[in-house]
Amino acid sequence: MEQHDTVRPDYAVIVGQGRSGTNWLLDLLDLSPRTHCRSEANELAASPLAQLPSPIVRNHLGKNFGEQWDRAIALSALRLGERDRIGAHPKAYLYEPLRWLGGTTLLNKRKVRQLLSLAMPGLGESEWFVSWWLASQDALKRAFVVLKLNQVLAWAEWLLLNRPQALVIHIVRHPGGFLNSWQNRYLTTQDPEAVKKANYERLQQIANSDSHWAKRFGDLETMSVEESELWYYWCYAAETIHGAGCDRENYLYIVYEELVADPLAVTEMLYKKCHLPWKIEIERKVTQSASSSNAIAIAWRNKHHQSMSI
């Protein structure tokens, strides 16, 4: 079956864990003038995605989840939020003179939005409908919607099994690279005990609903914070999503290290899967975005080898 070569998916959802390349994938797809890219709208209080059931365990989603999901997607496709990169690139739906003059850039600034909300109340929220003065509403409805949703493994699994017209783009990073980046870029800003406690609660919820994973986890209370992070955010999440999607046409599996090694080939394949035109200008921008990524991707290996030699 070669459905993906003839029929464009209705929308795409980028899934994975933090520190694994999800932001980069969204940026690469944002280069196309035909995409409407949204970043972590589920983390915004005003977003309908934030009202959906917890994305940790699929059997907790409820029988009405399909209706809730479709409505949330339909609304998200017509909105922007404070986590989005508004006007970073030309779009078929944005009014280019306004973007070129910096009008879209102003929307990235919270204080400016608060001031504008005196006349347009919606801009005072964390997410708002795209205004008529910013974009063509008809063109926006024709845009290819891309949603980046980190750490939503239950939603991703459900989507793969129940919405074949939606493309799930799953990026996974080597656990060594993931853990190194997580330790340096996230854990240093948090209370390790609080992180461990939150991970314990998630793992316990999973163990209570799945005896297979309960056995694999073992004694949760003896885990270090690093072990709890790897078991939940890397092992359980990655295996659950890949297991649901590995034989499905609406699943695209991307290895972070392969994207780093050959970003042009992987991005061109991604654009083909999404039925987006591949142009020289996009190729040039992809090359620019990848200039320093290879050094970053292998830094953890160099660090590990140095520590082993001491």
Short mmCIF file of N, CA and C in Angstrom, two decimals, residues 64-223:
data_model
loop_
_atom_site.label_atom_id
_atom_site.label_comp_id
_atom_site.label_asym_id
_atom_site.label_seq_id
_atom_site.Cartn_x
_atom_site.Cartn_y
_atom_site.Cartn_z
N ASN A 64 -14.97 9.24 24.68
CA ASN A 64 -15.26 10.41 23.85
C ASN A 64 -14.00 11.12 23.37
N PHE A 65 -12.85 10.48 23.54
CA PHE A 65 -11.60 11.16 23.20
C PHE A 65 -11.52 11.52 21.72
N GLY A 66 -12.01 10.66 20.84
CA GLY A 66 -11.95 10.93 19.41
C GLY A 66 -12.64 12.24 19.05
N GLU A 67 -13.83 12.44 19.57
CA GLU A 67 -14.57 13.68 19.32
C GLU A 67 -13.83 14.88 19.91
N GLN A 68 -13.28 14.72 21.11
CA GLN A 68 -12.54 15.80 21.75
C GLN A 68 -11.28 16.14 20.96
N TRP A 69 -10.59 15.11 20.50
CA TRP A 69 -9.35 15.31 19.75
C TRP A 69 -9.62 16.05 18.45
N ASP A 70 -10.59 15.60 17.68
CA ASP A 70 -10.89 16.22 16.38
C ASP A 70 -11.27 17.69 16.54
N ARG A 71 -12.03 17.98 17.56
CA ARG A 71 -12.42 19.38 17.79
C ARG A 71 -11.20 20.22 18.15
N ALA A 72 -10.33 19.68 19.01
CA ALA A 72 -9.14 20.40 19.43
C ALA A 72 -8.21 20.67 18.25
N ILE A 73 -8.07 19.70 17.36
CA ILE A 73 -7.23 19.86 16.18
C ILE A 73 -7.80 20.93 15.25
N ALA A 74 -9.10 20.87 15.03
CA ALA A 74 -9.75 21.84 14.14
C ALA A 74 -9.56 23.27 14.64
N LEU A 75 -9.67 23.48 15.93
CA LEU A 75 -9.48 24.81 16.51
C LEU A 75 -8.01 25.22 16.49
N SER A 76 -7.13 24.29 16.82
CA SER A 76 -5.69 24.60 16.85
C SER A 76 -5.17 25.00 15.48
N ALA A 77 -5.80 24.47 14.43
CA ALA A 77 -5.37 24.77 13.06
C ALA A 77 -5.64 26.22 12.68
N LEU A 78 -6.49 26.90 13.43
CA LEU A 78 -6.86 28.28 13.11
C LEU A 78 -6.30 29.28 14.12
N ARG A 79 -5.40 28.80 14.98
CA ARG A 79 -4.91 29.64 16.06
C ARG A 79 -3.39 29.77 16.04
N LEU A 80 -2.92 30.69 16.86
CA LEU A 80 -1.51 30.86 17.17
C LEU A 80 -1.38 30.94 18.68
N GLY A 81 -0.16 30.72 19.18
CA GLY A 81 0.05 30.77 20.62
C GLY A 81 1.40 31.34 20.97
N GLU A 82 1.59 31.61 22.25
CA GLU A 82 2.81 32.28 22.70
C GLU A 82 4.06 31.42 22.57
N ARG A 83 3.93 30.13 22.30
CA ARG A 83 5.09 29.27 22.08
C ARG A 83 5.45 29.14 20.60
N ASP A 84 4.63 29.69 19.73
CA ASP A 84 4.87 29.58 18.29
C ASP A 84 5.89 30.62 17.83
N ARG A 85 6.60 30.28 16.74
CA ARG A 85 7.54 31.22 16.12
C ARG A 85 6.79 31.98 15.02
N ILE A 86 6.11 33.02 15.41
CA ILE A 86 5.20 33.72 14.51
C ILE A 86 5.97 34.54 13.49
N GLY A 87 5.72 34.26 12.23
CA GLY A 87 6.32 35.05 11.16
C GLY A 87 7.80 34.82 10.96
N ALA A 88 8.34 33.70 11.43
CA ALA A 88 9.77 33.44 11.26
C ALA A 88 10.13 33.26 9.78
N HIS A 89 9.15 32.79 8.99
CA HIS A 89 9.38 32.56 7.56
C HIS A 89 8.13 32.99 6.78
N PRO A 90 8.28 33.32 5.49
CA PRO A 90 7.12 33.67 4.68
C PRO A 90 6.12 32.51 4.62
N LYS A 91 4.85 32.86 4.67
CA LYS A 91 3.79 31.86 4.60
C LYS A 91 2.76 32.26 3.56
N ALA A 92 2.17 31.26 2.92
CA ALA A 92 1.18 31.53 1.88
C ALA A 92 -0.05 32.23 2.45
N TYR A 93 -0.29 32.08 3.74
CA TYR A 93 -1.49 32.66 4.35
C TYR A 93 -1.21 34.00 5.03
N LEU A 94 0.04 34.27 5.39
CA LEU A 94 0.37 35.54 6.05
C LEU A 94 0.48 36.66 5.03
N TYR A 95 0.06 37.85 5.40
CA TYR A 95 0.23 39.00 4.53
C TYR A 95 1.70 39.43 4.59
N GLU A 96 2.41 39.22 3.51
CA GLU A 96 3.86 39.39 3.50
C GLU A 96 4.30 40.82 3.82
N PRO A 97 3.65 41.85 3.30
CA PRO A 97 4.09 43.21 3.67
C PRO A 97 4.07 43.44 5.18
N LEU A 98 3.05 42.92 5.84
CA LEU A 98 2.95 43.07 7.29
C LEU A 98 4.08 42.31 7.97
N ARG A 99 4.36 41.10 7.50
CA ARG A 99 5.44 40.30 8.08
C ARG A 99 6.79 40.98 7.85
N TRP A 100 6.99 41.46 6.62
CA TRP A 100 8.26 42.08 6.26
C TRP A 100 8.52 43.34 7.08
N LEU A 101 7.46 44.06 7.42
CA LEU A 101 7.59 45.29 8.21
C LEU A 101 7.71 45.01 9.71
N GLY A 102 7.65 43.74 10.09
CA GLY A 102 7.83 43.38 11.49
C GLY A 102 6.55 43.24 12.28
N GLY A 103 5.41 43.30 11.61
CA GLY A 103 4.13 43.19 12.31
C GLY A 103 3.94 41.86 13.01
N THR A 104 4.40 40.78 12.36
CA THR A 104 4.24 39.47 13.00
C THR A 104 5.20 39.29 14.16
N THR A 105 6.38 39.91 14.06
CA THR A 105 7.37 39.81 15.13
C THR A 105 6.83 40.38 16.44
N LEU A 106 6.03 41.42 16.32
CA LEU A 106 5.47 42.04 17.53
C LEU A 106 4.61 41.07 18.31
N LEU A 107 3.96 40.14 17.61
CA LEU A 107 3.08 39.18 18.28
C LEU A 107 3.86 38.17 19.12
N ASN A 108 5.17 38.09 18.89
CA ASN A 108 5.99 37.21 19.70
C ASN A 108 6.33 37.82 21.06
N LYS A 109 5.95 39.07 21.26
CA LYS A 109 6.29 39.78 22.50
C LYS A 109 5.04 39.91 23.37
N ARG A 110 5.12 39.33 24.55
CA ARG A 110 3.95 39.27 25.43
C ARG A 110 3.43 40.66 25.80
N LYS A 111 4.32 41.59 26.11
CA LYS A 111 3.88 42.92 26.52
C LYS A 111 3.15 43.64 25.39
N VAL A 112 3.61 43.43 24.16
CA VAL A 112 2.94 44.05 23.01
C VAL A 112 1.56 43.44 22.83
N ARG A 113 1.46 42.12 22.98
CA ARG A 113 0.16 41.47 22.86
C ARG A 113 -0.81 41.96 23.94
N GLN A 114 -0.29 42.15 25.14
CA GLN A 114 -1.15 42.64 26.21
C GLN A 114 -1.68 44.03 25.89
N LEU A 115 -0.84 44.86 25.29
CA LEU A 115 -1.28 46.19 24.89
C LEU A 115 -2.32 46.12 23.79
N LEU A 116 -2.07 45.27 22.79
CA LEU A 116 -3.02 45.11 21.69
C LEU A 116 -4.34 44.50 22.15
N SER A 117 -4.28 43.75 23.25
CA SER A 117 -5.50 43.09 23.73
C SER A 117 -6.55 44.09 24.22
N LEU A 118 -6.14 45.33 24.43
CA LEU A 118 -7.13 46.35 24.80
C LEU A 118 -8.14 46.55 23.68
N ALA A 119 -7.66 46.36 22.43
CA ALA A 119 -8.56 46.47 21.28
C ALA A 119 -9.00 45.11 20.77
N MET A 120 -8.12 44.10 20.96
CA MET A 120 -8.42 42.74 20.51
C MET A 120 -8.22 41.79 21.68
N PRO A 121 -9.25 41.57 22.49
CA PRO A 121 -9.12 40.84 23.75
C PRO A 121 -8.47 39.46 23.63
N GLY A 122 -8.66 38.79 22.51
CA GLY A 122 -8.11 37.45 22.35
C GLY A 122 -6.61 37.39 22.51
N LEU A 123 -5.92 38.48 22.15
CA LEU A 123 -4.46 38.50 22.22
C LEU A 123 -3.94 38.53 23.66
N GLY A 124 -4.84 38.70 24.61
CA GLY A 124 -4.43 38.67 26.00
C GLY A 124 -4.30 37.26 26.54
N GLU A 125 -4.74 36.27 25.78
CA GLU A 125 -4.64 34.88 26.19
C GLU A 125 -3.35 34.25 25.69
N SER A 126 -3.05 33.05 26.18
CA SER A 126 -1.84 32.35 25.75
C SER A 126 -1.98 31.79 24.34
N GLU A 127 -3.22 31.69 23.84
CA GLU A 127 -3.49 31.25 22.47
C GLU A 127 -4.68 32.03 21.95
N TRP A 128 -4.67 32.32 20.65
CA TRP A 128 -5.72 33.15 20.08
C TRP A 128 -5.95 32.77 18.62
N PHE A 129 -7.13 33.12 18.10
CA PHE A 129 -7.44 32.89 16.69
C PHE A 129 -6.61 33.85 15.82
N VAL A 130 -6.15 33.36 14.69
CA VAL A 130 -5.39 34.19 13.75
C VAL A 130 -6.31 35.29 13.22
N SER A 131 -5.89 36.52 13.38
CA SER A 131 -6.73 37.67 13.04
C SER A 131 -6.83 37.88 11.53
N TRP A 132 -7.91 38.50 11.11
CA TRP A 132 -8.16 38.77 9.69
C TRP A 132 -7.11 39.71 9.11
N TRP A 133 -6.57 40.61 9.95
CA TRP A 133 -5.59 41.59 9.46
C TRP A 133 -4.19 40.99 9.32
N LEU A 134 -4.00 39.80 9.88
CA LEU A 134 -2.69 39.14 9.85
C LEU A 134 -2.57 38.15 8.70
N ALA A 135 -3.68 37.51 8.36
CA ALA A 135 -3.60 36.41 7.39
C ALA A 135 -4.91 36.24 6.65
N SER A 136 -4.81 35.64 5.47
CA SER A 136 -5.99 35.26 4.70
C SER A 136 -6.59 34.03 5.35
N GLN A 137 -7.82 34.12 5.76
CA GLN A 137 -8.47 33.00 6.44
C GLN A 137 -8.64 31.80 5.51
N ASP A 138 -8.95 32.05 4.25
CA ASP A 138 -9.10 30.94 3.30
C ASP A 138 -7.77 30.23 3.07
N ALA A 139 -6.70 31.01 2.94
CA ALA A 139 -5.38 30.41 2.74
C ALA A 139 -4.93 29.64 3.98
N LEU A 140 -5.26 30.17 5.15
CA LEU A 140 -4.90 29.48 6.39
C LEU A 140 -5.57 28.11 6.46
N LYS A 141 -6.81 28.03 6.03
CA LYS A 141 -7.54 26.76 6.05
C LYS A 141 -6.93 25.74 5.09
N ARG A 142 -6.21 26.21 4.09
CA ARG A 142 -5.57 25.30 3.14
C ARG A 142 -4.15 24.91 3.56
N ALA A 143 -3.62 25.55 4.59
CA ALA A 143 -2.26 25.26 5.03
C ALA A 143 -2.16 23.87 5.63
N PHE A 144 -0.96 23.29 5.55
CA PHE A 144 -0.71 21.97 6.14
C PHE A 144 -0.29 22.19 7.59
N VAL A 145 -1.12 21.72 8.51
CA VAL A 145 -0.91 21.97 9.93
C VAL A 145 0.09 20.96 10.50
N VAL A 146 1.07 21.47 11.24
CA VAL A 146 2.07 20.64 11.91
C VAL A 146 2.07 21.01 13.39
N LEU A 147 1.81 20.04 14.23
CA LEU A 147 1.77 20.25 15.68
C LEU A 147 2.92 19.51 16.34
N LYS A 148 3.74 20.21 17.09
CA LYS A 148 4.78 19.56 17.89
C LYS A 148 4.25 19.40 19.30
N LEU A 149 4.12 18.13 19.73
CA LEU A 149 3.56 17.82 21.05
C LEU A 149 4.50 16.87 21.77
N ASN A 150 5.32 17.39 22.65
CA ASN A 150 6.26 16.55 23.40
C ASN A 150 5.55 15.76 24.49
N GLN A 151 6.06 14.56 24.76
CA GLN A 151 5.64 13.76 25.92
C GLN A 151 4.14 13.50 25.95
N VAL A 152 3.58 13.13 24.79
CA VAL A 152 2.15 12.82 24.69
C VAL A 152 1.99 11.40 24.14
N LEU A 153 2.65 10.45 24.76
CA LEU A 153 2.73 9.11 24.20
C LEU A 153 1.37 8.44 24.05
N ALA A 154 0.46 8.64 24.99
CA ALA A 154 -0.87 8.02 24.88
C ALA A 154 -1.65 8.63 23.71
N TRP A 155 -1.55 9.93 23.52
CA TRP A 155 -2.21 10.56 22.38
C TRP A 155 -1.62 10.05 21.08
N ALA A 156 -0.30 9.95 21.01
CA ALA A 156 0.36 9.48 19.79
C ALA A 156 -0.05 8.06 19.46
N GLU A 157 -0.09 7.20 20.46
CA GLU A 157 -0.50 5.82 20.25
C GLU A 157 -1.94 5.76 19.75
N TRP A 158 -2.82 6.52 20.37
CA TRP A 158 -4.23 6.55 19.95
C TRP A 158 -4.35 7.07 18.52
N LEU A 159 -3.61 8.11 18.21
CA LEU A 159 -3.66 8.72 16.89
C LEU A 159 -3.25 7.73 15.81
N LEU A 160 -2.19 6.99 16.06
CA LEU A 160 -1.71 6.00 15.09
C LEU A 160 -2.76 4.92 14.84
N LEU A 161 -3.46 4.54 15.88
CA LEU A 161 -4.42 3.45 15.77
C LEU A 161 -5.79 3.89 15.26
N ASN A 162 -6.10 5.19 15.39
CA ASN A 162 -7.48 5.63 15.12
C ASN A 162 -7.62 6.72 14.07
N ARG A 163 -6.54 7.36 13.65
CA ARG A 163 -6.63 8.43 12.66
C ARG A 163 -5.58 8.21 11.57
N PRO A 164 -5.84 7.26 10.66
CA PRO A 164 -4.85 6.94 9.62
C PRO A 164 -4.58 8.09 8.66
N GLN A 165 -5.45 9.08 8.63
CA GLN A 165 -5.24 10.23 7.74
C GLN A 165 -4.28 11.24 8.33
N ALA A 166 -3.88 11.06 9.58
CA ALA A 166 -2.93 11.97 10.23
C ALA A 166 -1.56 11.31 10.27
N LEU A 167 -0.52 12.10 10.01
CA LEU A 167 0.84 11.59 10.02
C LEU A 167 1.49 11.84 11.39
N VAL A 168 2.02 10.79 11.99
CA VAL A 168 2.75 10.90 13.24
C VAL A 168 4.24 10.79 12.94
N ILE A 169 4.97 11.86 13.21
CA ILE A 169 6.41 11.91 12.98
C ILE A 169 7.09 11.73 14.33
N HIS A 170 7.76 10.61 14.49
CA HIS A 170 8.33 10.22 15.79
C HIS A 170 9.85 10.28 15.72
N ILE A 171 10.45 11.17 16.48
CA ILE A 171 11.90 11.29 16.50
C ILE A 171 12.44 10.76 17.82
N VAL A 172 13.50 9.95 17.73
CA VAL A 172 14.10 9.33 18.91
C VAL A 172 15.60 9.57 18.88
N ARG A 173 16.16 9.90 20.02
CA ARG A 173 17.59 10.15 20.14
C ARG A 173 18.25 9.03 20.96
N HIS A 174 19.51 8.75 20.69
CA HIS A 174 20.25 7.77 21.47
C HIS A 174 20.12 8.12 22.95
N PRO A 175 19.89 7.12 23.82
CA PRO A 175 19.68 7.44 25.24
C PRO A 175 20.85 8.16 25.89
N GLY A 176 22.07 7.88 25.41
CA GLY A 176 23.22 8.58 25.97
C GLY A 176 23.19 10.06 25.67
N GLY A 177 22.89 10.41 24.41
CA GLY A 177 22.77 11.81 24.02
C GLY A 177 21.60 12.49 24.69
N PHE A 178 20.47 11.76 24.76
CA PHE A 178 19.29 12.31 25.41
C PHE A 178 19.57 12.63 26.87
N LEU A 179 20.17 11.67 27.59
CA LEU A 179 20.40 11.86 29.01
C LEU A 179 21.41 12.98 29.27
N ASN A 180 22.46 13.04 28.45
CA ASN A 180 23.47 14.08 28.62
C ASN A 180 22.86 15.47 28.45
N SER A 181 22.05 15.64 27.40
CA SER A 181 21.41 16.93 27.15
C SER A 181 20.42 17.26 28.25
N TRP A 182 19.66 16.26 28.68
CA TRP A 182 18.67 16.46 29.75
C TRP A 182 19.34 16.89 31.05
N GLN A 183 20.47 16.25 31.38
CA GLN A 183 21.18 16.60 32.60
C GLN A 183 21.72 18.04 32.55
N ASN A 184 22.27 18.42 31.40
CA ASN A 184 22.93 19.72 31.28
C ASN A 184 21.96 20.87 31.04
N ARG A 185 20.86 20.59 30.33
CA ARG A 185 19.98 21.68 29.91
C ARG A 185 18.68 21.75 30.72
N TYR A 186 18.36 20.69 31.46
CA TYR A 186 17.09 20.69 32.19
C TYR A 186 17.28 20.44 33.68
N LEU A 187 17.94 19.34 34.02
CA LEU A 187 18.03 18.96 35.43
C LEU A 187 18.75 20.01 36.26
N THR A 188 19.72 20.70 35.69
CA THR A 188 20.46 21.71 36.45
C THR A 188 19.58 22.89 36.85
N THR A 189 18.42 23.02 36.24
CA THR A 189 17.52 24.13 36.56
C THR A 189 16.36 23.68 37.45
N GLN A 190 16.34 22.40 37.84
CA GLN A 190 15.22 21.85 38.59
C GLN A 190 15.69 21.26 39.93
N ASP A 191 14.73 20.97 40.77
CA ASP A 191 14.99 20.23 42.00
C ASP A 191 14.97 18.74 41.66
N PRO A 192 16.11 18.05 41.72
CA PRO A 192 16.16 16.63 41.33
C PRO A 192 15.15 15.76 42.06
N GLU A 193 14.91 16.04 43.33
CA GLU A 193 13.96 15.24 44.09
C GLU A 193 12.53 15.44 43.59
N ALA A 194 12.22 16.66 43.21
CA ALA A 194 10.88 16.93 42.66
C ALA A 194 10.70 16.23 41.32
N VAL A 195 11.74 16.25 40.49
CA VAL A 195 11.69 15.56 39.20
C VAL A 195 11.52 14.07 39.41
N LYS A 196 12.28 13.51 40.35
CA LYS A 196 12.19 12.08 40.64
C LYS A 196 10.80 11.71 41.13
N LYS A 197 10.21 12.54 41.99
CA LYS A 197 8.88 12.28 42.52
C LYS A 197 7.84 12.29 41.40
N ALA A 198 7.95 13.27 40.49
CA ALA A 198 6.98 13.35 39.38
C ALA A 198 7.12 12.14 38.48
N ASN A 199 8.36 11.73 38.20
CA ASN A 199 8.58 10.54 37.37
C ASN A 199 8.04 9.29 38.05
N TYR A 200 8.26 9.20 39.36
CA TYR A 200 7.76 8.05 40.12
C TYR A 200 6.24 7.94 39.99
N GLU A 201 5.55 9.06 40.10
CA GLU A 201 4.09 9.05 40.01
C GLU A 201 3.63 8.61 38.63
N ARG A 202 4.33 9.05 37.59
CA ARG A 202 3.97 8.62 36.23
C ARG A 202 4.22 7.13 36.05
N LEU A 203 5.38 6.68 36.49
CA LEU A 203 5.71 5.26 36.35
C LEU A 203 4.77 4.38 37.15
N GLN A 204 4.37 4.85 38.32
CA GLN A 204 3.43 4.09 39.13
C GLN A 204 2.07 3.99 38.45
N GLN A 205 1.65 5.08 37.82
CA GLN A 205 0.39 5.07 37.09
C GLN A 205 0.43 4.05 35.96
N ILE A 206 1.55 4.00 35.25
CA ILE A 206 1.71 3.04 34.16
C ILE A 206 1.73 1.62 34.71
N ALA A 207 2.50 1.40 35.78
CA ALA A 207 2.61 0.07 36.37
C ALA A 207 1.26 -0.44 36.86
N ASN A 208 0.44 0.44 37.39
CA ASN A 208 -0.88 0.04 37.89
C ASN A 208 -1.81 -0.42 36.77
N SER A 209 -1.56 0.07 35.55
CA SER A 209 -2.45 -0.27 34.44
C SER A 209 -1.86 -1.31 33.49
N ASP A 210 -0.59 -1.68 33.69
CA ASP A 210 0.06 -2.61 32.76
C ASP A 210 1.07 -3.47 33.53
N SER A 211 0.73 -4.74 33.75
CA SER A 211 1.59 -5.64 34.53
C SER A 211 2.91 -5.92 33.82
N HIS A 212 2.91 -5.90 32.47
CA HIS A 212 4.15 -6.12 31.71
C HIS A 212 5.18 -5.05 32.06
N TRP A 213 4.75 -3.80 32.03
CA TRP A 213 5.68 -2.72 32.33
C TRP A 213 5.99 -2.66 33.82
N ALA A 214 5.07 -3.04 34.66
CA ALA A 214 5.34 -3.08 36.09
C ALA A 214 6.49 -4.03 36.39
N LYS A 215 6.50 -5.16 35.70
CA LYS A 215 7.58 -6.14 35.89
C LYS A 215 8.90 -5.60 35.36
N ARG A 216 8.87 -4.92 34.22
CA ARG A 216 10.09 -4.37 33.66
C ARG A 216 10.66 -3.24 34.51
N PHE A 217 9.78 -2.42 35.07
CA PHE A 217 10.25 -1.31 35.91
C PHE A 217 10.94 -1.81 37.17
N GLY A 218 10.40 -2.87 37.77
CA GLY A 218 10.94 -3.34 39.03
C GLY A 218 10.56 -2.42 40.17
N ASP A 219 11.44 -2.30 41.15
CA ASP A 219 11.18 -1.49 42.32
C ASP A 219 11.38 -0.01 41.98
N LEU A 220 10.31 0.72 41.87
CA LEU A 220 10.39 2.13 41.48
C LEU A 220 11.11 2.98 42.52
N GLU A 221 10.98 2.62 43.77
CA GLU A 221 11.54 3.46 44.83
C GLU A 221 13.07 3.42 44.86
N THR A 222 13.66 2.42 44.23
CA THR A 222 15.13 2.33 44.24
C THR A 222 15.76 3.03 43.04
N MET A 223 14.95 3.55 42.12
CA MET A 223 15.48 4.22 40.93
C MET A 223 16.11 5.55 41.28
#
